[in-house]
CSV table of C-alpha atoms in Angstrom, one decimal:
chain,number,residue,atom,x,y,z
A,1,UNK,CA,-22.4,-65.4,-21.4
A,2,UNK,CA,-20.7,-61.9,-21.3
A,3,UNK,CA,-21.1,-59.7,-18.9
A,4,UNK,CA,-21.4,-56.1,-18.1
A,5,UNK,CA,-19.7,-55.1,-14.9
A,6,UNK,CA,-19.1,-51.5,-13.3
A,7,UNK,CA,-16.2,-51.3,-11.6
A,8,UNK,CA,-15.9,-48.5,-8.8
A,9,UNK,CA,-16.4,-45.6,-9.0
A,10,UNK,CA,-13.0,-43.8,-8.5
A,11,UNK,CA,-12.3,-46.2,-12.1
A,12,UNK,CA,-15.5,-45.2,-13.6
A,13,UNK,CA,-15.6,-48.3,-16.2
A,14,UNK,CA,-17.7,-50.3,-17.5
A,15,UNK,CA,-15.6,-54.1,-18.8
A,16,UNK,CA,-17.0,-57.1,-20.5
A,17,UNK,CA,-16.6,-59.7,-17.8
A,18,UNK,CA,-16.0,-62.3,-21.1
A,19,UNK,CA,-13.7,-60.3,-23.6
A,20,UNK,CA,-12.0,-58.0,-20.7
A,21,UNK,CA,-12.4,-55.5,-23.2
A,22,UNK,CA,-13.6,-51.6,-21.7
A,23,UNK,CA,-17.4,-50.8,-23.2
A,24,UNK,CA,-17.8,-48.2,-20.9
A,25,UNK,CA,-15.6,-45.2,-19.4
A,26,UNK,CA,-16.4,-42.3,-17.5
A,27,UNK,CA,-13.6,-40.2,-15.7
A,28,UNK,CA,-13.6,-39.3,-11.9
A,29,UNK,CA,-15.3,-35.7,-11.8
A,30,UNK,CA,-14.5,-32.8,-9.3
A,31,UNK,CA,-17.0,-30.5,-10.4
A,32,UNK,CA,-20.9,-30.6,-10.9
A,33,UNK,CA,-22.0,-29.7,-14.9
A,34,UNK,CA,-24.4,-27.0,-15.5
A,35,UNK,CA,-27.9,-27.8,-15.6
A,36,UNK,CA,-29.8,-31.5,-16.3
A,37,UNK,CA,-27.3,-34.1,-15.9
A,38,UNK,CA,-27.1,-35.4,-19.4
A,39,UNK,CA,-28.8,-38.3,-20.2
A,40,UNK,CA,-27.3,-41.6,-21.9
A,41,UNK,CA,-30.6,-43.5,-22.4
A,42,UNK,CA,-29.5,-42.9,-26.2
A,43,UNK,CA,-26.6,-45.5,-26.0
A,44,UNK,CA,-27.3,-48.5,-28.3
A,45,UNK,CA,-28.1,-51.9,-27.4
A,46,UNK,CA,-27.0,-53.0,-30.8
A,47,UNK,CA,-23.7,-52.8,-32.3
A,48,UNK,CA,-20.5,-52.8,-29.8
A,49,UNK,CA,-23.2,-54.3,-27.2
A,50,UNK,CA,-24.7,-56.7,-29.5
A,51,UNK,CA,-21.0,-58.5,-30.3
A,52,UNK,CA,-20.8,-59.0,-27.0
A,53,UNK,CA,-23.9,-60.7,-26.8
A,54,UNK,CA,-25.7,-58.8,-24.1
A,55,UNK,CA,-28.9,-58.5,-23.4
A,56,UNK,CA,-31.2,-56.1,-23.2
A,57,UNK,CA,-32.3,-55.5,-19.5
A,58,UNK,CA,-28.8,-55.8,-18.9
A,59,UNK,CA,-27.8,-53.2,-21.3
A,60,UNK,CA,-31.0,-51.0,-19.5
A,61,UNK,CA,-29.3,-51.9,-16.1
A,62,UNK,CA,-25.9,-51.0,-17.5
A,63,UNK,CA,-27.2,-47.3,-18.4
A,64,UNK,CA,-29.2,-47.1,-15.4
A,65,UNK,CA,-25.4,-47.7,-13.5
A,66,UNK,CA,-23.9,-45.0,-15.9
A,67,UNK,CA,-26.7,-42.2,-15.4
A,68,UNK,CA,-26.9,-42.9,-11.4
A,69,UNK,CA,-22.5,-42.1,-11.3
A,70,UNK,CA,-23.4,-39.1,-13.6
A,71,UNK,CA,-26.0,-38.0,-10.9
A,72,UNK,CA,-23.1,-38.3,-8.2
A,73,UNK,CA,-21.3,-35.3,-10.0
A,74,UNK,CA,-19.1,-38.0,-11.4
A,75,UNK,CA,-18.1,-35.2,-14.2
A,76,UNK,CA,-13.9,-34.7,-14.6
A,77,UNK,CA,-13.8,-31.2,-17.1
A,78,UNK,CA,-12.6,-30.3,-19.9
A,79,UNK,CA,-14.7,-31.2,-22.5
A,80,UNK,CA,-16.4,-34.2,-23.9
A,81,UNK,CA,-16.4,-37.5,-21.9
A,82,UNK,CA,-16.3,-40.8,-23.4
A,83,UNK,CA,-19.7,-42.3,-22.2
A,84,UNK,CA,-19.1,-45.9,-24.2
A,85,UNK,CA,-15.9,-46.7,-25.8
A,86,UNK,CA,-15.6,-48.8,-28.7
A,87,UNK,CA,-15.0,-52.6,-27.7
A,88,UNK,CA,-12.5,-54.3,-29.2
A,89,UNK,CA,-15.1,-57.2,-30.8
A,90,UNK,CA,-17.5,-54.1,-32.2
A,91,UNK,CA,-18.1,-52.6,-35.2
A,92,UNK,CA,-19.8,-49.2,-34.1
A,93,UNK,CA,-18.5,-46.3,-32.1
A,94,UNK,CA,-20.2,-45.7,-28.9
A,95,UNK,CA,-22.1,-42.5,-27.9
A,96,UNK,CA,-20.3,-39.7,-26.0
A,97,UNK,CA,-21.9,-37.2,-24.0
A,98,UNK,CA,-21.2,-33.7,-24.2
A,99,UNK,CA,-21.1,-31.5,-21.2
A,100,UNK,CA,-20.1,-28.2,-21.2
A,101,UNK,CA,-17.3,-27.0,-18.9
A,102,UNK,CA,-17.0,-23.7,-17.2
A,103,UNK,CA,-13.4,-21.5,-17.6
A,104,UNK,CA,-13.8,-20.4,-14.1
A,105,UNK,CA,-14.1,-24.8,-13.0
A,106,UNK,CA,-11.4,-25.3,-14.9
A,107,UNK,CA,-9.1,-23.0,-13.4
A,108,UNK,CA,-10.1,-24.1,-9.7
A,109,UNK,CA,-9.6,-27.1,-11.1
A,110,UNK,CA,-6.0,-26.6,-12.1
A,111,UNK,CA,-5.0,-24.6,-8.7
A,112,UNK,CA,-6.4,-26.9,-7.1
A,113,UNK,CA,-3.9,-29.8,-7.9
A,114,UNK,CA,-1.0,-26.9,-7.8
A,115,UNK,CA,1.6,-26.1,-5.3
A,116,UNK,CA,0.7,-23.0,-3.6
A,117,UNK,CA,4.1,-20.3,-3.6
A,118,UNK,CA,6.0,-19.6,-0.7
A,119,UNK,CA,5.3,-16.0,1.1
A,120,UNK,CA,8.7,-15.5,-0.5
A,121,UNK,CA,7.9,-16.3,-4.0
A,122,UNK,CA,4.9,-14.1,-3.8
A,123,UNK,CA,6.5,-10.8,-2.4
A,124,UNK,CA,9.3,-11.6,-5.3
A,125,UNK,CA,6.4,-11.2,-7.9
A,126,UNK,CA,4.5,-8.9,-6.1
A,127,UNK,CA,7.8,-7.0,-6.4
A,128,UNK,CA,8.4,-7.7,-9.8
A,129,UNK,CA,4.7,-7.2,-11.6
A,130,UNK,CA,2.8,-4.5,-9.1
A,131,UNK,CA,5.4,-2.0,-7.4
A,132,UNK,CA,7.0,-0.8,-10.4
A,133,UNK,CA,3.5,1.0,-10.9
A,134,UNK,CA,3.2,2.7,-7.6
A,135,UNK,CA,4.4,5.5,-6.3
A,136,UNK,CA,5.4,4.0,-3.1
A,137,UNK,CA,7.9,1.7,-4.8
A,138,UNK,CA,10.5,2.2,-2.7
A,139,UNK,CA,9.3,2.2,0.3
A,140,UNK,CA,7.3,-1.2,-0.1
A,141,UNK,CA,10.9,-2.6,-1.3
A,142,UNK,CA,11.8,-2.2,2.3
A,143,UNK,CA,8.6,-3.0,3.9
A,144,UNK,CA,9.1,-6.6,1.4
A,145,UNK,CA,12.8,-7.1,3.1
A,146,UNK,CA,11.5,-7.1,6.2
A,147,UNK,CA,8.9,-9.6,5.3
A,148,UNK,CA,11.6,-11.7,3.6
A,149,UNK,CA,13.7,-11.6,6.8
A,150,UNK,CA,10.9,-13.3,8.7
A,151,UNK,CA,10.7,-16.9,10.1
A,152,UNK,CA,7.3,-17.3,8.0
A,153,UNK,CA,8.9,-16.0,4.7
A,154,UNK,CA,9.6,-19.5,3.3
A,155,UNK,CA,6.2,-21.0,4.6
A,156,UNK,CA,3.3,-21.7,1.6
A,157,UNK,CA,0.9,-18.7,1.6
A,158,UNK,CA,-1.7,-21.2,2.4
A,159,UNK,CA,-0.3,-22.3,5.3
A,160,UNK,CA,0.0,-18.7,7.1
A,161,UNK,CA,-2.1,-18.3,10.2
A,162,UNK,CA,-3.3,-15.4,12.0
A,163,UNK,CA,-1.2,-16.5,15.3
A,164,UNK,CA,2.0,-16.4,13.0
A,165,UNK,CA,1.1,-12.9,12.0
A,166,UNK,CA,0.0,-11.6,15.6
A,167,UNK,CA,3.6,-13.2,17.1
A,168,UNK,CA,4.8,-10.3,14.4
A,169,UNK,CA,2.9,-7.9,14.9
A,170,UNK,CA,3.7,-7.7,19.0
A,171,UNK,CA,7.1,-8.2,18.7
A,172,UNK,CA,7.1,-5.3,16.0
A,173,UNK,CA,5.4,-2.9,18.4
A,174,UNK,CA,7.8,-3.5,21.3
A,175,UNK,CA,10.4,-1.3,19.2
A,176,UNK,CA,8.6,0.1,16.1
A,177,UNK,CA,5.8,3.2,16.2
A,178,UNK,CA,2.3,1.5,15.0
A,179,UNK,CA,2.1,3.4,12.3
A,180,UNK,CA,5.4,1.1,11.0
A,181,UNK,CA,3.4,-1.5,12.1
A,182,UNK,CA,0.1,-1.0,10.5
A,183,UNK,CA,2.2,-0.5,7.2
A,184,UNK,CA,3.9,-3.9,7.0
A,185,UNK,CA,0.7,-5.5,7.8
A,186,UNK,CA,-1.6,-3.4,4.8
A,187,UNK,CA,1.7,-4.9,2.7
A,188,UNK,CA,1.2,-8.2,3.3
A,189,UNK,CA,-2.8,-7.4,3.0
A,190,UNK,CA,-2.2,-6.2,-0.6
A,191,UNK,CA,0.0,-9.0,-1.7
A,192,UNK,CA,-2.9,-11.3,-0.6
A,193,UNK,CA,-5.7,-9.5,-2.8
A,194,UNK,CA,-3.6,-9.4,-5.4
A,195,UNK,CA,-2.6,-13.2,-5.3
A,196,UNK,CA,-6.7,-13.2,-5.1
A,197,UNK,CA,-7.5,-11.0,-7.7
A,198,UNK,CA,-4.6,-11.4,-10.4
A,199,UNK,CA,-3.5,-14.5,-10.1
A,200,UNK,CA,-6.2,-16.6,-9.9
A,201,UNK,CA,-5.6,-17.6,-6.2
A,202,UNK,CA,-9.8,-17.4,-5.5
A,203,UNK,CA,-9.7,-19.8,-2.7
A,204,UNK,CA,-6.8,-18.5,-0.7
A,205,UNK,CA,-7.8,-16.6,2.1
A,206,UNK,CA,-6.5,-13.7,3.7
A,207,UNK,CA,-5.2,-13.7,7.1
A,208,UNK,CA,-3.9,-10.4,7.8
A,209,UNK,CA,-8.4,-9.7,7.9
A,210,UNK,CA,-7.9,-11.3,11.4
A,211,UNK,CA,-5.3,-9.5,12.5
A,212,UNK,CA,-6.3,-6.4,15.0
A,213,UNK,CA,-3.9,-3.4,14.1
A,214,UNK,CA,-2.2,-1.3,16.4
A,215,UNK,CA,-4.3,2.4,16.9
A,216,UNK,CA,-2.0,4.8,15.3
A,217,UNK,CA,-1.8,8.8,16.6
A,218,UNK,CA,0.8,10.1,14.8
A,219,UNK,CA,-0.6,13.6,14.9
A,220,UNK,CA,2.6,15.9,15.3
A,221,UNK,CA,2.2,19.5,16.7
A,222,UNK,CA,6.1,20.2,17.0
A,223,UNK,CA,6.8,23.6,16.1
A,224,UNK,CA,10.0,25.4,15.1
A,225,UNK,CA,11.7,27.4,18.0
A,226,UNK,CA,12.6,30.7,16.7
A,227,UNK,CA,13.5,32.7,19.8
A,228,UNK,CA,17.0,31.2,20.8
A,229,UNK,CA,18.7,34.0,22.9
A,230,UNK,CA,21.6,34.0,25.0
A,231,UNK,CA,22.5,37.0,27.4
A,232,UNK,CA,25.8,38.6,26.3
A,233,UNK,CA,26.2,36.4,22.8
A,234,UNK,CA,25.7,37.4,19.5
A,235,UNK,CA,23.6,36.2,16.9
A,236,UNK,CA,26.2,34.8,14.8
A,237,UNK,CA,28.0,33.0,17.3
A,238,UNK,CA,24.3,32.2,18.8
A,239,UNK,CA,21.7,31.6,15.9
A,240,UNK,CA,18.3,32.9,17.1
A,241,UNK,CA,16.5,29.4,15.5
A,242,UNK,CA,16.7,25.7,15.0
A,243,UNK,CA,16.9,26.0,11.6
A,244,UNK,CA,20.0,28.1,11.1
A,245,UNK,CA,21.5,26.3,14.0
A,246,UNK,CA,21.3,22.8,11.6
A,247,UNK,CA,21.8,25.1,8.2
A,248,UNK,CA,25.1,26.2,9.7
A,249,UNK,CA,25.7,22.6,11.2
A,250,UNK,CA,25.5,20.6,7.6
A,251,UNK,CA,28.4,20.9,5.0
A,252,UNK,CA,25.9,20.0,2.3
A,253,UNK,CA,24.9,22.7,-0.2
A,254,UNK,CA,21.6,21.3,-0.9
A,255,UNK,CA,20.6,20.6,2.5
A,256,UNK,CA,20.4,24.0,3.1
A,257,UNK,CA,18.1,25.1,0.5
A,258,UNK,CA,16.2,22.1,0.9
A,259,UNK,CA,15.4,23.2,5.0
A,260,UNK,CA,14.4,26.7,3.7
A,261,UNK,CA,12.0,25.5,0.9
A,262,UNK,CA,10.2,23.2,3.3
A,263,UNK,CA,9.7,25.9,6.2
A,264,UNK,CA,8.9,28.2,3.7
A,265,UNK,CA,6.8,26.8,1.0
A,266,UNK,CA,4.7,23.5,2.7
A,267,UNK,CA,6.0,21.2,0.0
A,268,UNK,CA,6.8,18.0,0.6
A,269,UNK,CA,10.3,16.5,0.6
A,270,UNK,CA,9.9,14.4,-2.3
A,271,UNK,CA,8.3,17.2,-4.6
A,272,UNK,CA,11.5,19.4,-3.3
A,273,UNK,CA,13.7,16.4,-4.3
A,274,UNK,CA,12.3,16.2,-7.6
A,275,UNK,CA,12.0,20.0,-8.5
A,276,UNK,CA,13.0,20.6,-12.0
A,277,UNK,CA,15.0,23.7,-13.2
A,278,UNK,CA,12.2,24.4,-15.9
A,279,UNK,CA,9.1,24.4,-13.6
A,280,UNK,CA,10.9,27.0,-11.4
A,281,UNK,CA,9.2,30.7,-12.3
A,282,UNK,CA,11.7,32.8,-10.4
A,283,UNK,CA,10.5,35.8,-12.5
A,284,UNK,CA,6.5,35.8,-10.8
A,285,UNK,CA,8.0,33.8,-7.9
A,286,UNK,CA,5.9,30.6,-8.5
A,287,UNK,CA,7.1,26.6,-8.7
A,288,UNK,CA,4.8,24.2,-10.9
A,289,UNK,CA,4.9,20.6,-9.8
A,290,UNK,CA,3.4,18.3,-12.7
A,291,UNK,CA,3.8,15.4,-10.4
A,292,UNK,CA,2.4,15.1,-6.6
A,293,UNK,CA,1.2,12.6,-3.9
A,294,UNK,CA,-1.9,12.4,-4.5
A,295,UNK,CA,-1.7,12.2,-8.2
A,296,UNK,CA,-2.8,16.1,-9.3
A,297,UNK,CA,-0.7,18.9,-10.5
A,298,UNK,CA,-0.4,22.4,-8.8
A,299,UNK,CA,1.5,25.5,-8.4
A,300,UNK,CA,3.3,26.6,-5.0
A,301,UNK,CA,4.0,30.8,-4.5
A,302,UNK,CA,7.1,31.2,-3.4
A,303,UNK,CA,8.2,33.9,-0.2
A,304,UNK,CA,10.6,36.4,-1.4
A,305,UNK,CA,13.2,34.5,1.0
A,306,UNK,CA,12.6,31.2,-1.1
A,307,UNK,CA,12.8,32.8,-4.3
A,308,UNK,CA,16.4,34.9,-2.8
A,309,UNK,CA,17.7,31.4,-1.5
A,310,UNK,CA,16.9,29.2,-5.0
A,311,UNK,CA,18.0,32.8,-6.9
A,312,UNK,CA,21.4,32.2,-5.3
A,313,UNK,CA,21.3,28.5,-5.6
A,314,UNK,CA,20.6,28.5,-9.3
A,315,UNK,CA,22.6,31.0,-10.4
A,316,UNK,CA,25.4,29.5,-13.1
A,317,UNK,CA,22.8,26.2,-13.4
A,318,UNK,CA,21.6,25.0,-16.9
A,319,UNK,CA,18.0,26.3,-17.7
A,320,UNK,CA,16.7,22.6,-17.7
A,321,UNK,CA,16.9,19.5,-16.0
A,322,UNK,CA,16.4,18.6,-12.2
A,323,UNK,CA,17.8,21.0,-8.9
A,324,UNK,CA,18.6,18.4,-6.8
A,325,UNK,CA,21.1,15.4,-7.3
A,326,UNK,CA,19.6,13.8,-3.4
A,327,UNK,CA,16.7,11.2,-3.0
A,328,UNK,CA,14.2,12.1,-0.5
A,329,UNK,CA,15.6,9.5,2.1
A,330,UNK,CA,19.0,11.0,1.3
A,331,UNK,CA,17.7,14.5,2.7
A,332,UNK,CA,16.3,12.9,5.7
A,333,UNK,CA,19.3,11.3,6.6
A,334,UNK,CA,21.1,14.8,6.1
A,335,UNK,CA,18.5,16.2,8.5
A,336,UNK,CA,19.2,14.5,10.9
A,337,UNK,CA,22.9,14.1,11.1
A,338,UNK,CA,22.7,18.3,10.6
A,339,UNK,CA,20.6,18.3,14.0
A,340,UNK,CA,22.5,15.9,16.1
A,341,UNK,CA,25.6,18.5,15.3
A,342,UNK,CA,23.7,21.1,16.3
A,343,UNK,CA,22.5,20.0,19.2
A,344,UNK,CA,25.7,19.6,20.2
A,345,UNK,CA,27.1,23.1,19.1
A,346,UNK,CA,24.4,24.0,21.4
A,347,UNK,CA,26.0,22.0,24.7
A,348,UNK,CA,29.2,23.2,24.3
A,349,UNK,CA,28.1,26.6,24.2
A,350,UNK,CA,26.3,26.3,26.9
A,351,UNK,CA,29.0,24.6,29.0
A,352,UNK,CA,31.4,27.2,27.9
A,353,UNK,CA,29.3,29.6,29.4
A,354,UNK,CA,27.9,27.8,32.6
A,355,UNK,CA,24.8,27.8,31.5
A,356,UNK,CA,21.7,24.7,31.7
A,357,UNK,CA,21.0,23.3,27.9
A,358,UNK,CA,17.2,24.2,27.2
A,359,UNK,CA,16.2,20.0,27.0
A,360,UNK,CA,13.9,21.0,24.1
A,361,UNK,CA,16.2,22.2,21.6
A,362,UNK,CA,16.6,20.2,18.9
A,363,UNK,CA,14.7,17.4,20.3
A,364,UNK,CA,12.0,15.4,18.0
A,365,UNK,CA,12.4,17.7,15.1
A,366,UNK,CA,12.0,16.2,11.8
A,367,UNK,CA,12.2,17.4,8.4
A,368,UNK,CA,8.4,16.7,7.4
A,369,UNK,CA,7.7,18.7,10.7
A,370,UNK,CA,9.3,22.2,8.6
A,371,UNK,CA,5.6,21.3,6.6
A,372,UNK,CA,3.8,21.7,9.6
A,373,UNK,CA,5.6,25.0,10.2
A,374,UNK,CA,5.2,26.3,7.0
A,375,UNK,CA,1.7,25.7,7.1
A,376,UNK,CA,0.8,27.3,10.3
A,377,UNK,CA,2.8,30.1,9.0
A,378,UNK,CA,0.5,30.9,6.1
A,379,UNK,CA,-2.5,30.5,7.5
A,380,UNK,CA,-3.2,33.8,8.8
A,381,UNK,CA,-2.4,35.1,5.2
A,382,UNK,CA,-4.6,32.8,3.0
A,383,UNK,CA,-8.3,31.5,3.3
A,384,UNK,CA,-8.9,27.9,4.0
A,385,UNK,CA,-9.7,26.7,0.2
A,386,UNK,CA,-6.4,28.9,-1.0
A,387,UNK,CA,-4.0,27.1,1.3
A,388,UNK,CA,-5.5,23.8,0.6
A,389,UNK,CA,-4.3,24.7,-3.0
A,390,UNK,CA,-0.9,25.5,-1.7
A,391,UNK,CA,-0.1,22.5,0.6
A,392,UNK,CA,-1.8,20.2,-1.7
A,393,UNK,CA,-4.6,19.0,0.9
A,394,UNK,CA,-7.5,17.1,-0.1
A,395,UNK,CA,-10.0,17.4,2.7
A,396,UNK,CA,-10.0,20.4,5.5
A,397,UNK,CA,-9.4,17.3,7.7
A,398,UNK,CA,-6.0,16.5,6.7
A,399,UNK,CA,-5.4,20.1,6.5
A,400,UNK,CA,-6.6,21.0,10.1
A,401,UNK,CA,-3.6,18.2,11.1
A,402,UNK,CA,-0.8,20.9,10.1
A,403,UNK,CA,-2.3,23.6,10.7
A,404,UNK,CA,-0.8,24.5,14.6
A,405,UNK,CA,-1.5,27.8,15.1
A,406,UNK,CA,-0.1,29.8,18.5
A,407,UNK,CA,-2.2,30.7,21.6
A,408,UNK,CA,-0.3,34.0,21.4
A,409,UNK,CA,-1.2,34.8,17.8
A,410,UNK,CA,-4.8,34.1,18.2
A,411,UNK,CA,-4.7,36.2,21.2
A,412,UNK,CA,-2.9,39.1,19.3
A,413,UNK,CA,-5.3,38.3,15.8
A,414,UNK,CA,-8.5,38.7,18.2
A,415,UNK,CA,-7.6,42.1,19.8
A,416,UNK,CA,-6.8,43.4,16.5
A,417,UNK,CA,-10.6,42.1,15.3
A,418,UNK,CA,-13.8,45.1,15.6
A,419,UNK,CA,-14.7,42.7,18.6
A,420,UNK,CA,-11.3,43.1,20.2
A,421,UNK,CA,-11.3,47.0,19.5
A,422,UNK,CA,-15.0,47.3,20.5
A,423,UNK,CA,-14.4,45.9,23.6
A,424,UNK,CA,-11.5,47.8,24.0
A,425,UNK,CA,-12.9,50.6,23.7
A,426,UNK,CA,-15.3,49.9,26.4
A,427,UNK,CA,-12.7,49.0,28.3
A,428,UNK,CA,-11.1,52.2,28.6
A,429,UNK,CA,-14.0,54.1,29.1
A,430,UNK,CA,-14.9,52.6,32.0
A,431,UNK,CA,-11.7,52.9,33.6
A,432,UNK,CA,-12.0,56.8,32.6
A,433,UNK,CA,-15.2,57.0,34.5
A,434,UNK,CA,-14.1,55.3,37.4
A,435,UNK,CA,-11.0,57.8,37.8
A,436,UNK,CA,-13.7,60.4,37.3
């Protein structure tokens, strides 16, 4: 007599024992369906189970079999599964059970039996699809060839562990500042969310989350020294400030202008680099920058010896099109090649004269420290809210940061103030008395 028997489960079949033939299929699943299992007590006992000559309890026991795998989340998506497929002796098509599949399941499903990219394959496309849209474009290229350079670069991004990344990170701090630090790791960070986010990677954890970061205090209060004097040596031979020590140290002709607009204005170096001769109002003495770093447009006034120094600079110059031909990392490089020759100008000088180098001449100045200066320059002139507008601050946090005013000048603004004169005053009129 045929016979109905289920074969495992990882086969999912159910085979006439007589005919060999399959009645019964139902795939492997990896993913419970939605809601009631579905039911398949509507599966004939006549028809494709009839020519095989089955009977009915067996046919009862065969469903019962078929609805207990079902129950097991025995469900492979997408689409319809085959409940009982047509035997070869039968005339009638067996029922199929519908069951609805869920994009998201079948998409887990799918990354689930693919190959995870390497770390180098993701920084590649993370190169190629998101940085083109930042602003920071270039400097995350170099931040990603450092990450390619790594030991871990051709490892699957699945397979990066915390360790790997905290070997990094303490061999980084042993020669780079954190702040270096804490930007390759908020890289790799990114890359990971994104992988998460727009490439359909929902599963893949993160492991830069249990990383700790380095603290980073990269507050700078360096000021420019403007009161260089030697006894018995003129001002040309012996310029009276670090910047027109490194202005007459560069053979650039852009460098120079590029120092002055910094120390003068507060501008950044990349809204310098990427002045444009049609934004410049020489006329009023104002520059309009469309583009910034932090996304908004504003206008800078320029100091009469800004607008004398671009006057000069831009005389003969077409009406239109961009001041500068360097790239901000260009002018930094200028800086400090400018500096280092200055600094030594200033030795030989000094050993020409016999004279003890001042050790902080020249030292740790950097071009985005000319901000700083320009900052704490105009501070006494404007209100807090106007110079915000002028360095392009967003918070009065970020704007206390450059502002580095002098113990000296407060001293001087406070005995100028009615308090200062007040007391003053009294001051004076006590000493009067007491000579009395």
């Amino acid at each position: 007599m045929p016979n109905l028997q289920a074969c495992s489960a990882r086969a999912g079949r159910v085979r006439c024992s007589s005919t060999g033939h399959v009645a019964a299929s139902f795939p492997t699943p990896s993913t419970p369906p939605p809601g009631r299992f579905p039911s398949v007590a509507n599966v004939p006992a006549t028809g494709c189970w009839a020519s095989c000559r089955i009977s009915h309890a067996r046919a009862r026991r065969t469903r019962r079999v078929l609805s207990s795998r079902l129950a097991q989340h025995l469900y492979s998506p997408p689409g319809r599964i085959a409940a009982i497929s047509r035997c070869h002796t039968g005339r009638r098509r067996a029922t199929n059970i519908s069951v609805p599949v869920s994009k998201l399941a079948m998409k887990q499903s799918r990354l689930r039996r693919s190959t995870p990219p390497t770390l180098a394959a993701a920084i590649s496309r993370y190169l190629a699809e998101v940085s083109p849209l930042k602003k920071s474009q270039t400097a995350e290229q170099s931040i990603a060839r450092t990450w390619l350079a790594t030991r871990i670069a051709g490892r699957p991004i699945d397979r990066i562990r915390n360790t790997d990344l905290i070997a990094l990170r303490d061999e980084w701090a042993e020669a780079r500042a954190a702040a270096t630090v804490v930007r390759r790791l908020a890289f790799l960070s990114h890359v990971y969310t994104v992988a998460r986010k727009d490439w359909g990677w929902t599963e893949l954890a993160n492991p830069v989350q249990l990383v700790r970061r380095p603290t980073v205090d990269d507050a700078r209060d360096r000021r420019v020294i403007s009161r260089i004097r030697m006894r018995g040596v003129s001002a040309q031979d012996c310029p009276r400030s670090e910047l027109e020590w490194i202005i007459q140290s560069t053979s650039s002709r852009e460098l120079p202008v590029i120092v002055t607009l910094a120390a003068e204005t507060a501008m950044r170096r990349s809204e310098i680099c990427s002045m444009r001769r049609e934004h410049v109002d020489l006329l009023h003495g104002v520059v309009h920058l469309p583009d910034t770093k932090n996304g908004t447009s504003r206008d800078v006034p320029l100091t009469p010896w800004a607008r004398e120094t671009l006057r000069q600079y831009l005389a003969g110059r077409p009406q239109r099109g961009p001041i500068f031909t360097v790239t901000p990392g260009a002018a930094t490089r200028a800086f400090i090649r400018a500096r280092a020759r200055a600094r030594t100008r200033y030795e030989d000088l000094c050993r020409s004269l016999g004279r003890r180098p001042n050790p902080l001449l020249f030292t740790g100045l950097r071009l985005h420290d000319l901000r700083h200066e320009a900052t704490s320059v105009l501070a006494p002139i404007f209100q807090l809210h106007e110079l915000a507008k002028i360095s392009g601050h967003k918070s009065t946090r970020m704007l206390l940061r450059y502002y580095h005013p002098d113990g000296r000048e407060l001293a001087r603004k406070l005995a100028r103030s009615p308090l200062g004169r007040r007391q003053i005053a009294r001051i004076r009129e006590a000493r009067a008395s007491d000579d009395a």
